[in-house]
mmCIF file of C-alpha atoms and ligand atoms in Angstrom:
data_model
loop_
_atom_site.group_PDB
_atom_site.id
_atom_site.type_symbol
_atom_site.label_atom_id
_atom_site.label_comp_id
_atom_site.label_asym_id
_atom_site.label_seq_id
_atom_site.Cartn_x
_atom_site.Cartn_y
_atom_site.Cartn_z
ATOM 1 C CA MET A 220 -7.053 3.764 -3.387
ATOM 2 C CA TYR A 221 -9.245 3.251 0.120
ATOM 3 C CA GLY A 222 -8.013 -0.363 0.490
ATOM 4 C CA ALA A 223 -4.494 0.931 0.998
ATOM 5 C CA ILE A 224 -5.757 3.956 2.885
ATOM 6 C CA LEU A 225 -8.073 2.423 5.516
ATOM 7 C CA GLY A 226 -5.978 -0.412 6.036
ATOM 8 C CA ASP A 227 -3.274 2.204 7.422
ATOM 9 C CA ILE A 228 -6.114 4.157 8.963
ATOM 10 C CA ILE A 229 -7.561 0.392 10.521
ATOM 11 C CA GLY A 230 -3.840 -0.348 11.784
ATOM 12 C CA SER A 231 -2.624 2.778 13.009
ATOM 13 C CA ARG A 232 -3.511 2.209 16.875
ATOM 14 C CA PHE A 233 -1.717 -1.483 17.097
ATOM 15 C CA GLU A 234 1.299 -0.426 15.225
ATOM 16 C CA PHE A 235 4.705 -2.121 17.257
ATOM 17 C CA ASP A 236 2.500 -4.391 18.764
ATOM 18 C CA ARG A 237 -0.250 -2.668 20.912
ATOM 19 C CA GLY A 238 -2.588 -4.986 19.811
ATOM 20 C CA GLY A 239 -3.367 -8.138 21.047
ATOM 21 C CA LYS A 240 -2.434 -10.196 17.825
ATOM 22 C CA THR A 241 -6.155 -10.883 17.135
ATOM 23 C CA LYS A 242 -8.754 -10.546 14.540
ATOM 24 C CA LYS A 243 -11.298 -9.479 16.965
ATOM 25 C CA PHE A 244 -11.325 -5.571 17.827
ATOM 26 C CA GLU A 245 -13.236 -2.699 17.218
ATOM 27 C CA LEU A 246 -13.003 -1.871 13.510
ATOM 28 C CA LEU A 247 -12.317 1.892 13.742
ATOM 29 C CA THR A 248 -12.270 4.243 16.884
ATOM 30 C CA GLU A 249 -11.358 7.817 17.519
ATOM 31 C CA GLU A 250 -8.007 6.364 18.482
ATOM 32 C CA ASP A 251 -7.373 5.869 15.132
ATOM 33 C CA CYS A 252 -5.428 8.332 12.147
ATOM 34 C CA PHE A 253 -3.908 7.987 9.094
ATOM 35 C CA THR A 254 -0.059 7.906 8.926
ATOM 36 C CA ASP A 255 2.710 7.815 6.139
ATOM 37 C CA ASP A 256 1.119 5.246 3.993
ATOM 38 C CA SER A 257 -2.043 7.173 3.432
ATOM 39 C CA VAL A 258 0.085 10.697 2.595
ATOM 40 C CA MET A 259 2.402 8.785 0.262
ATOM 41 C CA THR A 260 -0.751 6.294 -1.621
ATOM 42 C CA VAL A 261 -2.351 10.184 -2.227
ATOM 43 C CA ALA A 262 1.307 11.509 -3.563
ATOM 44 C CA VAL A 263 1.867 8.550 -5.851
ATOM 45 C CA ALA A 264 -2.142 8.595 -7.044
ATOM 46 C CA ASP A 265 -1.572 12.624 -7.397
ATOM 47 C CA ALA A 266 1.980 11.449 -9.596
ATOM 48 C CA LEU A 267 0.307 9.373 -11.835
ATOM 49 C CA MET A 268 -2.376 11.152 -12.552
ATOM 50 C CA ALA A 269 -0.423 14.437 -13.623
ATOM 51 C CA ALA A 270 2.013 12.424 -15.598
ATOM 52 C CA GLY A 271 -0.804 10.897 -17.729
ATOM 53 C CA VAL A 272 -1.242 7.215 -18.758
ATOM 54 C CA ASN A 273 1.131 7.190 -21.373
ATOM 55 C CA ALA A 274 3.958 9.006 -19.515
ATOM 56 C CA SER A 275 7.836 7.626 -19.870
ATOM 57 C CA VAL A 276 9.510 6.101 -17.083
ATOM 58 C CA ASP A 277 11.676 9.448 -16.488
ATOM 59 C CA ASN A 278 8.456 11.504 -16.249
ATOM 60 C CA ILE A 279 6.903 9.289 -13.614
ATOM 61 C CA GLU A 280 9.649 9.486 -11.709
ATOM 62 C CA LYS A 281 9.982 13.430 -11.847
ATOM 63 C CA GLU A 282 6.375 13.662 -10.811
ATOM 64 C CA CYS A 283 6.291 11.124 -8.376
ATOM 65 C CA ILE A 284 9.773 12.989 -6.657
ATOM 66 C CA LYS A 285 7.710 16.003 -6.960
ATOM 67 C CA ALA A 286 4.267 14.849 -5.189
ATOM 68 C CA MET A 287 6.221 13.300 -2.526
ATOM 69 C CA LYS A 288 8.175 16.052 -1.297
ATOM 70 C CA TYR A 289 4.710 18.041 -1.957
ATOM 71 C CA TRP A 290 2.566 15.825 -0.038
ATOM 72 C CA GLY A 291 5.369 15.486 2.828
ATOM 73 C CA ARG A 292 5.376 18.866 3.565
ATOM 74 C CA ILE A 293 1.826 19.456 3.892
ATOM 75 C CA TYR A 294 2.023 16.515 6.609
ATOM 76 C CA PRO A 295 5.301 16.297 7.871
ATOM 77 C CA ASN A 296 4.152 14.391 10.809
ATOM 78 C CA ALA A 297 2.604 11.367 9.244
ATOM 79 C CA GLY A 298 5.480 8.924 10.863
ATOM 80 C CA TYR A 299 8.193 8.519 8.120
ATOM 81 C CA GLY A 300 10.755 6.304 8.224
ATOM 82 C CA GLY A 301 14.099 8.293 9.146
ATOM 83 C CA ARG A 302 16.001 7.709 5.945
ATOM 84 C CA PHE A 303 12.693 8.853 4.008
ATOM 85 C CA TRP A 304 12.580 11.822 6.429
ATOM 86 C CA GLY A 305 15.720 12.617 5.348
ATOM 87 C CA TRP A 306 14.871 12.549 1.943
ATOM 88 C CA LEU A 307 12.220 14.663 2.284
ATOM 89 C CA PHE A 308 13.404 17.212 4.410
ATOM 90 C CA GLY A 309 17.123 16.734 4.719
ATOM 91 C CA GLY A 310 19.949 17.179 2.429
ATOM 92 C CA GLN A 311 19.206 13.138 1.188
ATOM 93 C CA GLU A 312 19.494 13.966 -2.927
ATOM 94 C CA GLY A 313 18.464 11.076 -4.900
ATOM 95 C CA ALA A 314 17.195 7.095 -4.108
ATOM 96 C CA TYR A 315 18.978 5.630 -0.904
ATOM 97 C CA GLY A 316 18.775 2.025 -2.026
ATOM 98 C CA SER A 317 16.207 1.380 0.472
ATOM 99 C CA TYR A 318 14.357 -2.070 0.559
ATOM 100 C CA GLY A 319 11.826 -0.902 3.243
ATOM 101 C CA ASN A 320 8.017 -1.706 3.026
ATOM 102 C CA GLY A 321 7.562 2.049 1.975
ATOM 103 C CA SER A 322 7.371 0.984 -1.827
ATOM 104 C CA ALA A 323 4.916 -1.171 -1.371
ATOM 105 C CA MET A 324 2.506 0.529 0.832
ATOM 106 C CA ARG A 325 2.304 3.906 -1.676
ATOM 107 C CA VAL A 326 1.958 1.947 -4.689
ATOM 108 C CA SER A 327 -1.600 0.747 -5.030
ATOM 109 C CA ALA A 328 -2.926 3.588 -7.912
ATOM 110 C CA ALA A 329 -0.265 2.119 -10.069
ATOM 111 C CA GLY A 330 -2.443 -0.899 -9.935
ATOM 112 C CA TRP A 331 -5.688 0.715 -11.163
ATOM 113 C CA LEU A 332 -4.511 2.669 -14.179
ATOM 114 C CA TYR A 333 -3.055 0.807 -16.600
ATOM 115 C CA ASP A 334 -4.158 -1.589 -19.305
ATOM 116 C CA SER A 335 -1.349 -4.315 -19.064
ATOM 117 C CA VAL A 336 0.160 -6.256 -16.270
ATOM 118 C CA GLU A 337 3.339 -5.726 -17.603
ATOM 119 C CA ARG A 338 2.648 -1.696 -17.917
ATOM 120 C CA THR A 339 1.370 -1.872 -14.299
ATOM 121 C CA ARG A 340 5.016 -3.063 -13.163
ATOM 122 C CA GLU A 341 6.867 -0.867 -15.089
ATOM 123 C CA VAL A 342 5.090 2.189 -13.502
ATOM 124 C CA ALA A 343 5.012 0.629 -9.896
ATOM 125 C CA ARG A 344 8.661 -0.030 -10.338
ATOM 126 C CA ALA A 345 8.870 3.354 -11.170
ATOM 127 C CA THR A 346 7.099 4.775 -8.206
ATOM 128 C CA ALA A 347 9.916 3.313 -5.904
ATOM 129 C CA ASN A 348 12.747 3.578 -7.968
ATOM 130 C CA VAL A 349 13.007 7.343 -6.973
ATOM 131 C CA THR A 350 13.918 6.312 -3.037
ATOM 132 C CA HIS A 351 13.570 2.467 -2.688
ATOM 133 C CA ASN A 352 16.159 1.011 -5.736
ATOM 134 C CA HIS A 353 17.200 -1.551 -4.185
ATOM 135 C CA PRO A 354 16.189 -4.717 -6.104
ATOM 136 C CA GLU A 355 13.835 -6.127 -2.951
ATOM 137 C CA GLY A 356 12.154 -2.081 -3.030
ATOM 138 C CA LEU A 357 11.363 -2.709 -6.479
ATOM 139 C CA LYS A 358 9.907 -5.476 -6.203
ATOM 140 C CA GLY A 359 7.701 -5.303 -3.272
ATOM 141 C CA ALA A 360 6.188 -2.540 -5.243
ATOM 142 C CA GLU A 361 5.973 -4.699 -8.438
ATOM 143 C CA CYS A 362 4.510 -7.148 -6.965
ATOM 144 C CA THR A 363 1.922 -5.286 -4.971
ATOM 145 C CA ALA A 364 0.767 -3.351 -8.040
ATOM 146 C CA ALA A 365 0.628 -6.639 -10.292
ATOM 147 C CA VAL A 366 -1.607 -8.581 -7.855
ATOM 148 C CA ILE A 367 -3.954 -5.540 -7.590
ATOM 149 C CA TYR A 368 -4.091 -5.539 -11.745
ATOM 150 C CA LEU A 369 -4.505 -9.345 -11.463
ATOM 151 C CA ALA A 370 -7.323 -9.033 -8.749
ATOM 152 C CA ARG A 371 -9.047 -6.278 -10.816
ATOM 153 C CA THR A 372 -8.869 -8.087 -14.128
ATOM 154 C CA GLY A 373 -10.463 -11.359 -13.388
ATOM 155 C CA SER A 374 -7.835 -13.584 -12.431
ATOM 156 C CA THR A 375 -8.587 -16.035 -9.388
ATOM 157 C CA LYS A 376 -6.298 -16.604 -5.980
ATOM 158 C CA GLU A 377 -5.128 -19.493 -7.050
ATOM 159 C CA GLU A 378 -3.851 -18.087 -10.438
ATOM 160 C CA ILE A 379 -2.335 -14.772 -8.515
ATOM 161 C CA ALA A 380 -0.476 -16.692 -6.518
ATOM 162 C CA SER A 381 1.045 -19.090 -8.830
ATOM 163 C CA TYR A 382 2.226 -15.530 -11.031
ATOM 164 C CA VAL A 383 3.209 -14.453 -7.436
ATOM 165 C CA GLU A 384 5.650 -17.213 -6.918
ATOM 166 C CA ARG A 385 6.889 -17.531 -10.454
ATOM 167 C CA GLU A 386 7.689 -13.979 -10.798
ATOM 168 C CA PHE A 387 8.430 -12.769 -8.034
ATOM 169 C CA GLY A 388 9.635 -15.852 -5.671
ATOM 170 C CA TYR A 389 8.125 -14.849 -2.654
ATOM 171 C CA ASP A 390 7.699 -17.528 -0.247
ATOM 172 C CA PHE A 391 3.933 -17.043 1.646
ATOM 173 C CA SER A 392 3.388 -20.661 2.512
ATOM 174 C CA GLU A 393 3.929 -19.608 6.219
ATOM 175 C CA THR A 394 0.373 -19.878 8.033
ATOM 176 C CA LEU A 395 -0.913 -16.546 9.479
ATOM 177 C CA ASP A 396 -0.581 -18.888 12.961
ATOM 178 C CA ASP A 397 3.449 -19.229 12.408
ATOM 179 C CA MET A 398 3.414 -15.388 11.227
ATOM 180 C CA ARG A 399 1.699 -14.291 14.516
ATOM 181 C CA ARG A 400 4.126 -16.427 16.712
ATOM 182 C CA ARG A 401 7.368 -15.589 14.975
ATOM 183 C CA HIS A 402 6.745 -12.177 14.679
ATOM 184 C CA GLU A 403 9.020 -9.211 15.047
ATOM 185 C CA HIS A 404 8.130 -5.322 14.340
ATOM 186 C CA VAL A 405 10.151 -5.725 10.456
ATOM 187 C CA GLU A 406 9.412 -2.581 8.255
ATOM 188 C CA SER A 407 11.191 -4.875 5.009
ATOM 189 C CA CYS A 408 9.712 -5.507 1.825
ATOM 190 C CA MET A 409 11.014 -9.145 2.186
ATOM 191 C CA ASP A 410 8.933 -9.178 5.781
ATOM 192 C CA SER A 411 5.838 -7.792 4.815
ATOM 193 C CA LEU A 412 5.033 -8.722 1.399
ATOM 194 C CA PRO A 413 4.691 -12.518 2.390
ATOM 195 C CA LYS A 414 2.628 -11.276 5.355
ATOM 196 C CA ALA A 415 0.451 -8.878 3.249
ATOM 197 C CA LEU A 416 0.150 -11.738 0.667
ATOM 198 C CA ARG A 417 -0.969 -14.598 3.156
ATOM 199 C CA SER A 418 -3.234 -12.213 4.580
ATOM 200 C CA PHE A 419 -5.080 -11.788 1.023
ATOM 201 C CA PHE A 420 -5.286 -15.278 -0.048
ATOM 202 C CA ASP A 421 -6.593 -16.158 3.466
ATOM 203 C CA GLY A 422 -9.039 -13.399 3.585
ATOM 204 C CA THR A 423 -12.548 -13.900 3.050
ATOM 205 C CA SER A 424 -13.235 -9.932 2.304
ATOM 206 C CA TYR A 425 -11.948 -6.883 2.555
ATOM 207 C CA GLU A 426 -12.535 -6.687 5.927
ATOM 208 C CA ASP A 427 -11.478 -9.911 6.856
ATOM 209 C CA THR A 428 -7.887 -9.390 4.850
ATOM 210 C CA VAL A 429 -7.496 -6.424 6.537
ATOM 211 C CA ARG A 430 -7.751 -7.764 10.197
ATOM 212 C CA ASN A 431 -5.662 -10.703 8.886
ATOM 213 C CA ALA A 432 -2.756 -8.329 8.192
ATOM 214 C CA VAL A 433 -3.455 -6.451 11.591
ATOM 215 C CA SER A 434 -3.508 -9.773 13.906
ATOM 216 C CA LEU A 435 0.001 -10.303 12.435
ATOM 217 C CA GLY A 436 1.062 -7.368 14.905
ATOM 218 C CA GLY A 437 4.769 -5.292 14.336
ATOM 219 C CA ASP A 438 4.178 -2.709 11.311
ATOM 220 C CA THR A 439 0.417 -3.108 11.319
ATOM 221 C CA ASP A 440 -1.016 -0.136 9.561
ATOM 222 C CA THR A 441 1.686 -0.754 6.601
ATOM 223 C CA LEU A 442 1.148 -4.316 6.116
ATOM 224 C CA ALA A 443 -2.929 -3.504 6.104
ATOM 225 C CA ALA A 444 -2.362 -1.075 4.154
ATOM 226 C CA ILE A 445 -0.239 -3.688 1.358
ATOM 227 C CA ALA A 446 -2.745 -6.136 2.173
ATOM 228 C CA GLY A 447 -5.812 -3.847 1.923
ATOM 229 C CA ALA A 448 -4.858 -2.656 -1.422
ATOM 230 C CA MET A 449 -4.752 -6.205 -2.965
ATOM 231 C CA ALA A 450 -8.125 -6.841 -1.344
ATOM 232 C CA GLU A 451 -9.587 -4.045 -3.007
ATOM 233 C CA GLY A 452 -8.823 -5.382 -6.202
ATOM 234 C CA PHE A 453 -10.130 -8.572 -5.335
ATOM 235 C CA TYR A 454 -13.476 -7.690 -3.585
ATOM 236 C CA GLY A 455 -13.711 -3.785 -3.644
ATOM 237 C CA VAL A 456 -14.075 -2.015 -0.757
ATOM 238 C CA PRO A 457 -17.730 -1.486 0.985
ATOM 239 C CA GLN A 458 -19.245 2.285 0.358
ATOM 240 C CA GLU A 459 -20.132 2.287 4.312
ATOM 241 C CA LEU A 460 -16.676 2.003 4.726
ATOM 242 C CA LYS A 461 -15.201 4.886 2.370
ATOM 243 C CA ASP A 462 -17.252 6.935 3.768
ATOM 244 C CA ARG A 463 -16.157 6.321 7.533
ATOM 245 C CA GLY A 464 -13.023 6.403 6.310
ATOM 246 C CA ASP A 465 -13.186 10.000 4.622
ATOM 247 C CA GLU A 466 -14.143 11.141 8.632
ATOM 248 C CA PHE A 467 -10.312 10.585 9.265
ATOM 249 C CA LEU A 468 -9.103 12.514 6.323
ATOM 250 C CA GLU A 469 -8.293 15.590 5.516
ATOM 251 C CA SER A 470 -10.285 17.803 2.558
ATOM 252 C CA ASP A 471 -7.108 17.933 -0.288
ATOM 253 C CA MET A 472 -6.703 14.425 0.470
ATOM 254 C CA ILE A 473 -9.820 13.126 -0.413
ATOM 255 C CA GLY A 474 -9.915 15.783 -3.302
ATOM 256 C CA VAL A 475 -7.032 13.379 -4.796
ATOM 257 C CA ILE A 476 -8.785 10.083 -3.795
ATOM 258 C CA ARG A 477 -12.117 11.535 -5.688
ATOM 259 C CA ARG A 478 -10.311 12.717 -8.646
ATOM 260 C CA PHE A 479 -8.557 9.183 -8.835
ATOM 261 C CA GLU A 480 -11.978 7.198 -8.360
ATOM 262 C CA GLU A 481 -13.647 8.894 -11.397
ATOM 263 C CA LEU A 482 -10.830 8.514 -13.577
ATOM 264 C CA ASN A 483 -11.201 4.679 -13.022
ATOM 265 C CA PHE A 484 -14.827 4.377 -13.687
ATOM 266 C CA GLU A 485 -13.846 6.078 -16.966
ATOM 267 C CA LEU A 486 -11.737 3.410 -18.064
HETATM 268 MG MG1 LIG B 530 2.653 4.058 9.174
#
């Protein structure tokens, strides 16, 4: 979970092209903060733990709705997208066909809790389906969780890349340099997944992956959350960085992260 959450915090001060599209920047400063990506990552983890590892898809969806609304109300000013805001607080009932990258930025817990890639993908879809039930919204979540699962269970980057191409059809052949040049601020799964995948595949460590994602500009906190979640599966996150991340988080969020990490050690 720290993979996504630290990515969100590190990317927070560069969102909307406030950075120089460079990998050279101070990693964490006083200006950084957690945003919606961290709050919803905590919410999904909380939901999946409440549902239990063998829960039905229906139950997972119910717990996700409950937890997202619970955590969203505790942290209403975290920078939610307009339609998600309407779902959290307004009259919007049910899923709204989104293909926004919100389904991918919040899904990382699903990459850690299950013992097959098929079950990982089924749960990832369920976490997305409650709001982001457009095929691309579902795919973005499923792909992110599958990459985490494959990375943490020993697949090489080559194996992961060919799995992603075969199963999800993303084209991530564009170089990071070209992505930086062409870039606009886009918050869709179709735009964010190739960028996050390229950042991960070209990265040499957790930190280097996050720097790749932030250097692309645009929706930097979410790009870094998705790429960082993938990198955590592959490299883990250094304890020193986790400790620094805690300084930016509230105690109730840290409580969920601790419970989640303890659960993982038992698996
Ligand atoms: Mg955000």
